[in-house]
Amino acid sequence: MKTGLNKREKNKELNRAAILTAARILFGESGYSDTTVRDIIGRTGLASGTFYNYFRSKEEIFKALRDETARQVRPRLHAERSRATSLSDFVYLTFHSFFETIKVNRDLYEITRRNSGMLRLQQDTPEIIAGLRDDVEDAIRRGLLPRIDLDYFVPAIIGVALEVGDAMIQRIPLDVEAAARFASQLFTGGIPALSVPEGGA
Amino acid sequence: MKTGLNKREKNKELNRAAILTAARILFGESGYSDTTVRDIIGRTGLASGTFYNYFRSKEEIFKALRDETARQVRPRLHAERSRATSLSDFVYLTFHSFFETIKVNRDLYEITRRNSGMLRLQQDTPEIIAGLRDDVEDAIRRGLLPRIDLDYFVPAIIGVALEVGDAMIQRIPLDVEAAARFASQLFTGGIPALSVPEGGA
Amino acid sequence: MKTGLNKREKNKELNRAAILTAARILFGESGYSDTTVRDIIGRTGLASGTFYNYFRSKEEIFKALRDETARQVRPRLHAERSRATSLSDFVYLTFHSFFETIKVNRDLYEITRRNSGMLRLQQDTPEIIAGLRDDVEDAIRRGLLPRIDLDYFVPAIIGVALEVGDAMIQRIPLDVEAAARFASQLFTGGIPALSVPEGGA
Amino acid sequence: MKTGLNKREKNKELNRAAILTAARILFGESGYSDTTVRDIIGRTGLASGTFYNYFRSKEEIFKALRDETARQVRPRLHAERSRATSLSDFVYLTFHSFFETIKVNRDLYEITRRNSGMLRLQQDTPEIIAGLRDDVEDAIRRGLLPRIDLDYFVPAIIGVALEVGDAMIQRIPLDVEAAARFASQLFTGGIPALSVPEGGA
DNA sequence: CATGAATGAGGTTTCATTCAT
DNA sequence: TATGAATGAAACCTCATTCAT
């Protein structure tokens, strides 16, 4: 039955979730290579062999984490962006939803950042960002954006999102709106639009 | 003769260079953790112990590579930027010199990209980028740039430089000017300035 | 059952004991530095990594061996000596219990002998001897021994115990009483007391 | 010619001596296994390959050091002992000359102590002590000593010499006479002869 | 002879993975 | 399924010794 999991099945789910969580934290903190399977399983209190009841290898859990990110994050980013009705709207929502996601899922984000090119697990674009190109193409079709060289434009968005995102996280207080405003002003009007009024910090 | 190196010294230079080159390639291809000392020395045809005649540890050769980058690249980027006489000039030269550097030292660039957050070897800002903030501050003092929030602006430049730089490298033909033009237009006038005339790619 | 160990636990005990025994023999034969972890584990038939399931390092197993000695030997030597009621009694029991211990734990003794000053693992006094000074001080308080310069007297006992002990072990038949008699006569009456009747060996 | 060494030959002698001295110090400080050929040669300022112009191997220099000890020390100890005219004389001179030797050649002594059973280089009796048995047998023949079990007596002397010698070295001020007096009193009259007058240290 | 870089066997230790319980 | 000891390949590094200069 879909609705009810018996005790055994429920425990399986919990264990799997616990292992994933531990891996998420550790990959984020130390990177893929410097995180051992023992580190991961040790954080859960389970025995080391148990790891292999849930994941076939260390590589597999890394991929599972990526997929999780994709499943959770992509639809959300897409939904936000599709509400846009103007260029500045589109840009602001893109950055805002991305920064908001970073703030909420900081550990998943760390993994993507710290292990971008690792092993041979990499994709050209981190999952957390996937889907952006489609949405941009759609925005062009909808007339929100002018015709642009996407091979440079999409990376430009990504670059700003990642680096300004990093800066945002380190800043106190953590202000998603301010960061999103900064990035979207840059993309909407360039440097002149960024000018800080008199005694700005 | 004072000027020339004798055979022994010349050979030492060659070996050291060979080891550095091998490390550069492998760190770039596989990252720091997944590159073994044996991989490195194996590529040179030397014996495994010989590695340690030149570098005290795996970590040390990594640092040596980084320092090499810094010594080669920083002064050059700085020199280019300090020639700027206007906002658009400053931005264009910044991106252009960076992309040019990437093109020439592609392997060194890969290392920095792939190992940014790795191990505990990282610095907050990869060497290849260090110095940018100083130059931007200087440009503001010189009136080339308006007063801006540097904690977001500098990362924004870096993000675009890195991601557009990656895109540029994969593109054939490799066109530094085009990439620099794109990035500086974005920073100078925002998306509207990017608009591609009719039949653009 | 609480009292018995199951198969797993029993096997663990056996393996740990096997590793300790192998180390004991090899350290005794070749000394600490010239005994490799591979030698030790090889003697047990276990895989090389297994060593590190039981001891964190080569140094640790050495210490474990020492502690084992201490736990086994010290209380026993102390108990014997505290039974003494006269000077000659005290001296005889001291040597006798020491020689008896050597005889029984010959391999542990070899380790202590061969590695006394080694590496930086040493303690000033090998465990096998520790406690002697306390007992001597106690004997002086109890009036069994006169007031003596302990900084020379304790080493003198130790020196005779070790060297005569070595000689005893090589002698056939191994006669603990004879060795103890010799040493205690020397300490009780000096050389004159050692005089061998007519046809002595 | 015996009398004059030319410059080349003199330098050879100096180098050989320098290497031996360095080895003596280092073997004494760290033991045979933990001293590297590079450590030794490094202390002399010579190049590592040069070591092998003087000694065929690390083991050989160790043996050379042993032989040096024997050549220097044995005759001297023998000469001192043969002057003895009574039991107490013999015993006192034996210990005194040994302690005096220790004091003067502390580094050679350390080597013998720290590496007694090492490698397979050991002899049953350290070189520094060799010859003792012969002298004792001679003393018995000369009527200085009673007939004694030499297999225990010689080791007893050695044990006291080594251990009291160690204690003496650590004591400040270093008093050879006091140590020799202690040891010879013990051997002459046993513990009763050691009794310290009232407020002795 | 002196030099010091090159050699490569071998040392200690780690860790993903397997498997008997 | 859970356990955790066993496995063994492989990582980093050391060092006695050789050899071209």
Short mmCIF file of N, CA and C in Angstrom, two decimals, chain C residues 38-186:
data_model
loop_
_atom_site.label_atom_id
_atom_site.label_comp_id
_atom_site.label_asym_id
_atom_site.label_seq_id
_atom_site.Cartn_x
_atom_site.Cartn_y
_atom_site.Cartn_z
N ARG C 38 54.40 -5.00 8.79
CA ARG C 38 54.17 -6.11 7.87
C ARG C 38 54.71 -7.42 8.44
N ASP C 39 55.86 -7.35 9.08
CA ASP C 39 56.41 -8.54 9.73
C ASP C 39 55.41 -9.09 10.74
N ILE C 40 54.92 -8.17 11.56
CA ILE C 40 54.03 -8.58 12.65
C ILE C 40 52.77 -9.23 12.09
N ILE C 41 52.12 -8.50 11.22
CA ILE C 41 50.84 -9.00 10.72
C ILE C 41 51.07 -10.24 9.85
N GLY C 42 52.19 -10.26 9.16
CA GLY C 42 52.50 -11.42 8.33
C GLY C 42 52.59 -12.71 9.15
N ARG C 43 53.15 -12.59 10.33
CA ARG C 43 53.28 -13.75 11.20
C ARG C 43 51.93 -14.31 11.61
N THR C 44 50.91 -13.48 11.56
CA THR C 44 49.59 -13.94 12.01
C THR C 44 48.74 -14.50 10.88
N GLY C 45 49.15 -14.26 9.64
CA GLY C 45 48.33 -14.71 8.53
C GLY C 45 47.19 -13.76 8.20
N LEU C 46 47.05 -12.69 8.97
CA LEU C 46 45.98 -11.74 8.69
C LEU C 46 46.40 -10.76 7.60
N ALA C 47 45.43 -9.99 7.14
CA ALA C 47 45.73 -9.00 6.10
C ALA C 47 46.34 -7.76 6.73
N SER C 48 47.11 -7.04 5.93
CA SER C 48 47.91 -5.96 6.51
C SER C 48 47.04 -4.90 7.17
N GLY C 49 45.94 -4.59 6.55
CA GLY C 49 45.09 -3.55 7.13
C GLY C 49 44.52 -3.94 8.48
N THR C 50 44.38 -5.22 8.71
CA THR C 50 43.77 -5.70 9.94
C THR C 50 44.52 -5.24 11.18
N PHE C 51 45.81 -5.09 11.04
CA PHE C 51 46.60 -4.59 12.17
C PHE C 51 45.96 -3.35 12.76
N TYR C 52 45.52 -2.47 11.87
CA TYR C 52 45.02 -1.18 12.30
C TYR C 52 43.59 -1.23 12.82
N ASN C 53 42.97 -2.39 12.77
CA ASN C 53 41.71 -2.55 13.49
C ASN C 53 41.96 -2.77 14.98
N TYR C 54 43.17 -3.13 15.31
CA TYR C 54 43.46 -3.45 16.71
C TYR C 54 44.38 -2.44 17.38
N PHE C 55 45.27 -1.86 16.60
CA PHE C 55 46.19 -0.89 17.18
C PHE C 55 46.31 0.28 16.23
N ARG C 56 46.31 1.47 16.79
CA ARG C 56 46.26 2.63 15.94
C ARG C 56 47.57 2.88 15.23
N SER C 57 48.66 2.36 15.76
CA SER C 57 49.95 2.56 15.12
C SER C 57 50.94 1.55 15.66
N LYS C 58 52.09 1.52 15.03
CA LYS C 58 53.15 0.64 15.50
C LYS C 58 53.57 1.03 16.91
N GLU C 59 53.61 2.32 17.15
CA GLU C 59 54.01 2.77 18.48
C GLU C 59 53.02 2.28 19.53
N GLU C 60 51.75 2.28 19.17
CA GLU C 60 50.74 1.91 20.16
C GLU C 60 50.85 0.46 20.60
N ILE C 61 51.18 -0.41 19.67
CA ILE C 61 51.27 -1.81 20.08
C ILE C 61 52.49 -1.99 20.99
N PHE C 62 53.50 -1.20 20.74
CA PHE C 62 54.66 -1.28 21.63
C PHE C 62 54.27 -0.88 23.04
N LYS C 63 53.52 0.20 23.13
CA LYS C 63 53.08 0.65 24.45
C LYS C 63 52.15 -0.39 25.09
N ALA C 64 51.30 -0.98 24.28
CA ALA C 64 50.38 -1.98 24.80
C ALA C 64 51.16 -3.13 25.43
N LEU C 65 52.22 -3.49 24.77
CA LEU C 65 53.06 -4.59 25.28
C LEU C 65 53.68 -4.19 26.61
N ARG C 66 54.12 -2.97 26.66
CA ARG C 66 54.71 -2.48 27.90
C ARG C 66 53.69 -2.44 29.03
N ASP C 67 52.52 -1.95 28.72
CA ASP C 67 51.50 -1.87 29.76
C ASP C 67 51.14 -3.26 30.25
N GLU C 68 51.07 -4.18 29.31
CA GLU C 68 50.78 -5.56 29.68
C GLU C 68 51.82 -6.05 30.68
N THR C 69 53.06 -5.79 30.37
CA THR C 69 54.13 -6.17 31.29
C THR C 69 53.89 -5.57 32.67
N ALA C 70 53.63 -4.27 32.65
CA ALA C 70 53.46 -3.58 33.93
C ALA C 70 52.33 -4.22 34.73
N ARG C 71 51.21 -4.40 34.09
CA ARG C 71 50.05 -4.94 34.79
C ARG C 71 50.32 -6.32 35.36
N GLN C 72 51.06 -7.11 34.58
CA GLN C 72 51.30 -8.47 35.03
C GLN C 72 52.39 -8.55 36.08
N VAL C 73 53.43 -7.78 35.90
CA VAL C 73 54.65 -8.03 36.65
C VAL C 73 54.77 -7.20 37.93
N ARG C 74 54.46 -5.94 37.83
CA ARG C 74 54.68 -5.07 38.98
C ARG C 74 54.03 -5.56 40.26
N PRO C 75 52.73 -5.85 40.24
CA PRO C 75 52.09 -6.25 41.49
C PRO C 75 52.75 -7.49 42.09
N ARG C 76 53.15 -8.36 41.21
CA ARG C 76 53.74 -9.59 41.67
C ARG C 76 55.07 -9.36 42.37
N LEU C 77 55.91 -8.56 41.74
CA LEU C 77 57.20 -8.28 42.36
C LEU C 77 57.00 -7.58 43.70
N HIS C 78 56.07 -6.65 43.69
CA HIS C 78 55.80 -5.91 44.92
C HIS C 78 55.33 -6.85 46.03
N ALA C 79 54.43 -7.74 45.71
CA ALA C 79 53.89 -8.66 46.71
C ALA C 79 54.99 -9.51 47.32
N GLU C 80 55.86 -10.01 46.46
CA GLU C 80 56.95 -10.85 46.96
C GLU C 80 57.82 -10.08 47.94
N ARG C 81 58.20 -8.88 47.51
CA ARG C 81 59.13 -8.13 48.34
C ARG C 81 58.54 -7.71 49.68
N SER C 82 57.24 -7.48 49.68
CA SER C 82 56.66 -6.98 50.92
C SER C 82 56.56 -8.09 51.98
N ARG C 83 56.83 -9.31 51.59
CA ARG C 83 56.82 -10.40 52.58
C ARG C 83 58.11 -10.45 53.39
N ALA C 84 59.12 -9.69 52.94
CA ALA C 84 60.45 -9.81 53.55
C ALA C 84 60.46 -9.34 55.00
N THR C 85 61.26 -10.06 55.84
CA THR C 85 61.35 -9.68 57.25
C THR C 85 62.79 -9.37 57.67
N SER C 86 63.72 -9.50 56.74
CA SER C 86 65.11 -9.17 57.08
C SER C 86 65.81 -8.66 55.83
N LEU C 87 66.99 -8.13 56.05
CA LEU C 87 67.75 -7.63 54.92
C LEU C 87 67.98 -8.73 53.88
N SER C 88 68.50 -9.84 54.31
CA SER C 88 68.83 -10.89 53.35
C SER C 88 67.56 -11.43 52.68
N ASP C 89 66.51 -11.43 53.45
CA ASP C 89 65.21 -11.83 52.92
C ASP C 89 64.77 -10.90 51.79
N PHE C 90 64.84 -9.62 52.08
CA PHE C 90 64.41 -8.63 51.11
C PHE C 90 65.20 -8.75 49.82
N VAL C 91 66.49 -8.86 49.98
CA VAL C 91 67.33 -8.94 48.79
C VAL C 91 67.08 -10.23 48.02
N TYR C 92 66.99 -11.31 48.73
CA TYR C 92 66.78 -12.58 48.04
C TYR C 92 65.44 -12.59 47.31
N LEU C 93 64.41 -12.15 47.99
CA LEU C 93 63.09 -12.16 47.36
C LEU C 93 63.05 -11.23 46.14
N THR C 94 63.72 -10.11 46.27
CA THR C 94 63.76 -9.19 45.13
C THR C 94 64.34 -9.86 43.90
N PHE C 95 65.49 -10.46 44.06
CA PHE C 95 66.12 -11.09 42.90
C PHE C 95 65.34 -12.33 42.46
N HIS C 96 64.89 -13.09 43.43
CA HIS C 96 64.21 -14.33 43.08
C HIS C 96 62.94 -14.06 42.27
N SER C 97 62.15 -13.09 42.74
CA SER C 97 60.90 -12.84 42.02
C SER C 97 61.18 -12.27 40.63
N PHE C 98 62.24 -11.49 40.55
CA PHE C 98 62.59 -10.94 39.25
C PHE C 98 63.05 -12.04 38.29
N PHE C 99 63.91 -12.89 38.75
CA PHE C 99 64.40 -13.97 37.89
C PHE C 99 63.28 -14.93 37.52
N GLU C 100 62.43 -15.17 38.45
CA GLU C 100 61.28 -16.05 38.17
C GLU C 100 60.42 -15.44 37.06
N THR C 101 60.22 -14.15 37.17
CA THR C 101 59.41 -13.45 36.16
C THR C 101 60.07 -13.52 34.79
N ILE C 102 61.35 -13.29 34.78
CA ILE C 102 62.09 -13.41 33.52
C ILE C 102 61.90 -14.78 32.90
N LYS C 103 62.02 -15.76 33.73
CA LYS C 103 61.92 -17.14 33.24
C LYS C 103 60.56 -17.38 32.58
N VAL C 104 59.52 -16.91 33.24
CA VAL C 104 58.17 -17.17 32.75
C VAL C 104 57.84 -16.31 31.53
N ASN C 105 58.18 -15.04 31.60
CA ASN C 105 57.84 -14.13 30.49
C ASN C 105 59.07 -13.76 29.70
N ARG C 106 59.75 -14.73 29.19
CA ARG C 106 61.02 -14.43 28.58
C ARG C 106 60.91 -13.44 27.43
N ASP C 107 59.84 -13.57 26.64
CA ASP C 107 59.75 -12.70 25.46
C ASP C 107 59.46 -11.25 25.85
N LEU C 108 58.57 -11.07 26.81
CA LEU C 108 58.32 -9.72 27.27
C LEU C 108 59.60 -9.09 27.80
N TYR C 109 60.37 -9.90 28.46
CA TYR C 109 61.64 -9.42 29.01
C TYR C 109 62.58 -8.97 27.90
N GLU C 110 62.67 -9.76 26.88
CA GLU C 110 63.54 -9.41 25.75
C GLU C 110 63.19 -8.04 25.19
N ILE C 111 61.88 -7.80 25.04
CA ILE C 111 61.47 -6.51 24.49
C ILE C 111 62.00 -5.38 25.34
N THR C 112 61.78 -5.50 26.63
CA THR C 112 62.21 -4.42 27.50
C THR C 112 63.71 -4.25 27.43
N ARG C 113 64.43 -5.34 27.43
CA ARG C 113 65.87 -5.29 27.35
C ARG C 113 66.36 -4.64 26.07
N ARG C 114 65.78 -5.06 24.96
CA ARG C 114 66.33 -4.67 23.67
C ARG C 114 65.92 -3.28 23.24
N ASN C 115 64.89 -2.76 23.85
CA ASN C 115 64.40 -1.49 23.36
C ASN C 115 64.41 -0.41 24.42
N SER C 116 65.21 -0.61 25.42
CA SER C 116 65.14 0.30 26.56
C SER C 116 65.30 1.75 26.14
N GLY C 117 66.33 2.03 25.40
CA GLY C 117 66.60 3.44 25.13
C GLY C 117 66.12 3.90 23.78
N MET C 118 65.25 3.13 23.20
CA MET C 118 64.97 3.29 21.78
C MET C 118 63.96 4.37 21.45
N LEU C 119 64.10 4.81 20.21
CA LEU C 119 63.14 5.76 19.67
C LEU C 119 62.95 6.91 20.63
N ARG C 120 61.78 7.33 20.83
CA ARG C 120 61.50 8.23 21.95
C ARG C 120 60.44 7.59 22.81
N LEU C 121 60.38 6.30 22.71
CA LEU C 121 59.33 5.58 23.43
C LEU C 121 59.72 5.29 24.86
N GLN C 122 60.95 5.57 25.14
CA GLN C 122 61.43 5.06 26.42
C GLN C 122 60.84 5.81 27.61
N GLN C 123 60.80 5.10 28.67
CA GLN C 123 60.60 5.76 29.95
C GLN C 123 61.95 5.66 30.63
N ASP C 124 62.15 6.43 31.64
CA ASP C 124 63.45 6.37 32.29
C ASP C 124 63.70 4.99 32.87
N THR C 125 62.71 4.42 33.45
CA THR C 125 62.86 3.07 33.98
C THR C 125 61.90 2.13 33.27
N PRO C 126 62.42 1.06 32.74
CA PRO C 126 61.51 0.10 32.12
C PRO C 126 60.45 -0.34 33.12
N GLU C 127 59.29 -0.56 32.61
CA GLU C 127 58.17 -0.95 33.45
C GLU C 127 58.48 -2.14 34.34
N ILE C 128 59.24 -3.04 33.76
CA ILE C 128 59.48 -4.30 34.46
C ILE C 128 60.18 -4.05 35.79
N ILE C 129 60.72 -2.89 35.95
CA ILE C 129 61.54 -2.58 37.11
C ILE C 129 60.87 -1.54 38.01
N ALA C 130 59.92 -0.82 37.39
CA ALA C 130 59.26 0.25 38.13
C ALA C 130 58.70 -0.29 39.43
N GLY C 131 58.69 0.50 40.41
CA GLY C 131 58.15 0.09 41.70
C GLY C 131 59.25 -0.35 42.66
N LEU C 132 60.38 -0.67 42.08
CA LEU C 132 61.47 -1.11 42.94
C LEU C 132 61.88 -0.04 43.95
N ARG C 133 62.04 1.14 43.42
CA ARG C 133 62.50 2.22 44.31
C ARG C 133 61.54 2.43 45.47
N ASP C 134 60.25 2.41 45.17
CA ASP C 134 59.27 2.56 46.24
C ASP C 134 59.45 1.48 47.30
N ASP C 135 59.63 0.27 46.82
CA ASP C 135 59.76 -0.84 47.77
C ASP C 135 61.02 -0.72 48.61
N VAL C 136 62.08 -0.25 47.99
CA VAL C 136 63.32 -0.08 48.74
C VAL C 136 63.15 0.99 49.82
N GLU C 137 62.53 2.08 49.41
CA GLU C 137 62.29 3.14 50.40
C GLU C 137 61.47 2.61 51.57
N ASP C 138 60.49 1.81 51.22
CA ASP C 138 59.65 1.23 52.26
C ASP C 138 60.47 0.32 53.18
N ALA C 139 61.36 -0.45 52.58
CA ALA C 139 62.19 -1.37 53.38
C ALA C 139 63.09 -0.59 54.33
N ILE C 140 63.57 0.55 53.90
CA ILE C 140 64.39 1.38 54.79
C ILE C 140 63.55 1.87 55.96
N ARG C 141 62.35 2.33 55.66
CA ARG C 141 61.45 2.78 56.73
C ARG C 141 61.16 1.66 57.72
N ARG C 142 61.02 0.45 57.18
CA ARG C 142 60.70 -0.68 58.05
C ARG C 142 61.95 -1.19 58.78
N GLY C 143 63.10 -0.60 58.50
CA GLY C 143 64.29 -0.99 59.23
C GLY C 143 65.00 -2.21 58.63
N LEU C 144 64.52 -2.69 57.48
CA LEU C 144 65.17 -3.86 56.88
C LEU C 144 66.51 -3.48 56.25
N LEU C 145 66.56 -2.29 55.70
CA LEU C 145 67.80 -1.85 55.07
C LEU C 145 68.31 -0.61 55.81
N PRO C 146 69.64 -0.46 55.82
CA PRO C 146 70.18 0.77 56.40
C PRO C 146 69.93 1.95 55.46
N ARG C 147 70.22 3.13 55.95
CA ARG C 147 70.09 4.30 55.08
C ARG C 147 71.16 4.23 54.00
N ILE C 148 70.74 4.29 52.78
CA ILE C 148 71.65 4.11 51.65
C ILE C 148 71.41 5.19 50.61
N ASP C 149 72.39 5.43 49.77
CA ASP C 149 72.21 6.36 48.66
C ASP C 149 71.40 5.67 47.55
N LEU C 150 70.13 5.99 47.50
CA LEU C 150 69.24 5.25 46.58
C LEU C 150 69.55 5.50 45.11
N ASP C 151 70.07 6.66 44.80
CA ASP C 151 70.35 6.97 43.39
C ASP C 151 71.40 6.03 42.80
N TYR C 152 72.18 5.42 43.65
CA TYR C 152 73.14 4.43 43.18
C TYR C 152 72.69 3.01 43.51
N PHE C 153 72.02 2.88 44.65
CA PHE C 153 71.67 1.54 45.09
C PHE C 153 70.62 0.88 44.18
N VAL C 154 69.61 1.63 43.83
CA VAL C 154 68.57 1.06 42.97
C VAL C 154 69.14 0.66 41.61
N PRO C 155 69.88 1.52 40.97
CA PRO C 155 70.51 1.08 39.72
C PRO C 155 71.41 -0.14 39.90
N ALA C 156 72.07 -0.22 41.03
CA ALA C 156 72.94 -1.38 41.25
C ALA C 156 72.13 -2.67 41.26
N ILE C 157 71.02 -2.64 41.94
CA ILE C 157 70.15 -3.82 41.95
C ILE C 157 69.70 -4.15 40.53
N ILE C 158 69.24 -3.12 39.85
CA ILE C 158 68.73 -3.32 38.49
C ILE C 158 69.82 -3.90 37.59
N GLY C 159 71.00 -3.31 37.67
CA GLY C 159 72.09 -3.79 36.83
C GLY C 159 72.39 -5.26 37.06
N VAL C 160 72.48 -5.64 38.30
CA VAL C 160 72.76 -7.04 38.60
C VAL C 160 71.59 -7.92 38.15
N ALA C 161 70.39 -7.44 38.39
CA ALA C 161 69.22 -8.23 38.00
C ALA C 161 69.22 -8.48 36.50
N LEU C 162 69.46 -7.44 35.74
CA LEU C 162 69.41 -7.58 34.29
C LEU C 162 70.54 -8.46 33.76
N GLU C 163 71.73 -8.16 34.17
CA GLU C 163 72.87 -8.86 33.58
C GLU C 163 72.96 -10.31 34.08
N VAL C 164 72.79 -10.49 35.37
CA VAL C 164 72.79 -11.87 35.88
C VAL C 164 71.58 -12.62 35.31
N GLY C 165 70.48 -11.87 35.17
CA GLY C 165 69.30 -12.49 34.56
C GLY C 165 69.61 -12.99 33.15
N ASP C 166 70.27 -12.18 32.36
CA ASP C 166 70.65 -12.61 31.02
C ASP C 166 71.51 -13.87 31.07
N ALA C 167 72.47 -13.84 31.98
CA ALA C 167 73.37 -14.98 32.09
C ALA C 167 72.58 -16.23 32.50
N MET C 168 71.68 -16.04 33.41
CA MET C 168 70.88 -17.17 33.89
C MET C 168 70.11 -17.84 32.76
N ILE C 169 69.53 -16.99 31.93
CA ILE C 169 68.70 -17.53 30.85
C ILE C 169 69.51 -18.38 29.88
N GLN C 170 70.76 -18.02 29.69
CA GLN C 170 71.58 -18.77 28.74
C GLN C 170 72.17 -20.05 29.33
N ARG C 171 71.98 -20.19 30.60
CA ARG C 171 72.61 -21.32 31.29
C ARG C 171 71.67 -22.51 31.31
N ILE C 172 72.27 -23.68 31.17
CA ILE C 172 71.45 -24.89 31.24
C ILE C 172 72.00 -25.78 32.35
N PRO C 173 71.20 -26.25 33.29
CA PRO C 173 69.76 -25.98 33.39
C PRO C 173 69.48 -24.59 33.93
N LEU C 174 68.30 -24.07 33.63
CA LEU C 174 67.93 -22.74 34.08
C LEU C 174 67.57 -22.83 35.56
N ASP C 175 68.41 -22.25 36.42
CA ASP C 175 68.23 -22.43 37.86
C ASP C 175 68.01 -21.07 38.53
N VAL C 176 66.74 -20.76 38.73
CA VAL C 176 66.38 -19.47 39.31
C VAL C 176 66.95 -19.32 40.72
N GLU C 177 66.83 -20.37 41.50
CA GLU C 177 67.28 -20.27 42.90
C GLU C 177 68.78 -19.96 42.95
N ALA C 178 69.56 -20.66 42.14
CA ALA C 178 71.00 -20.44 42.16
C ALA C 178 71.35 -19.00 41.81
N ALA C 179 70.69 -18.49 40.80
CA ALA C 179 70.98 -17.12 40.41
C ALA C 179 70.58 -16.14 41.51
N ALA C 180 69.43 -16.38 42.10
CA ALA C 180 68.97 -15.49 43.17
C ALA C 180 69.92 -15.58 44.37
N ARG C 181 70.39 -16.78 44.65
CA ARG C 181 71.31 -16.95 45.77
C ARG C 181 72.59 -16.14 45.51
N PHE C 182 73.11 -16.29 44.30
CA PHE C 182 74.33 -15.57 43.96
C PHE C 182 74.16 -14.07 44.17
N ALA C 183 73.12 -13.52 43.56
CA ALA C 183 72.94 -12.07 43.62
C ALA C 183 72.71 -11.59 45.05
N SER C 184 71.94 -12.34 45.80
CA SER C 184 71.65 -11.85 47.15
C SER C 184 72.86 -12.00 48.06
N GLN C 185 73.67 -13.03 47.84
CA GLN C 185 74.89 -13.14 48.63
C GLN C 185 75.82 -11.96 48.34
N LEU C 186 75.92 -11.61 47.06
CA LEU C 186 76.75 -10.47 46.71
C LEU C 186 76.29 -9.22 47.45
#
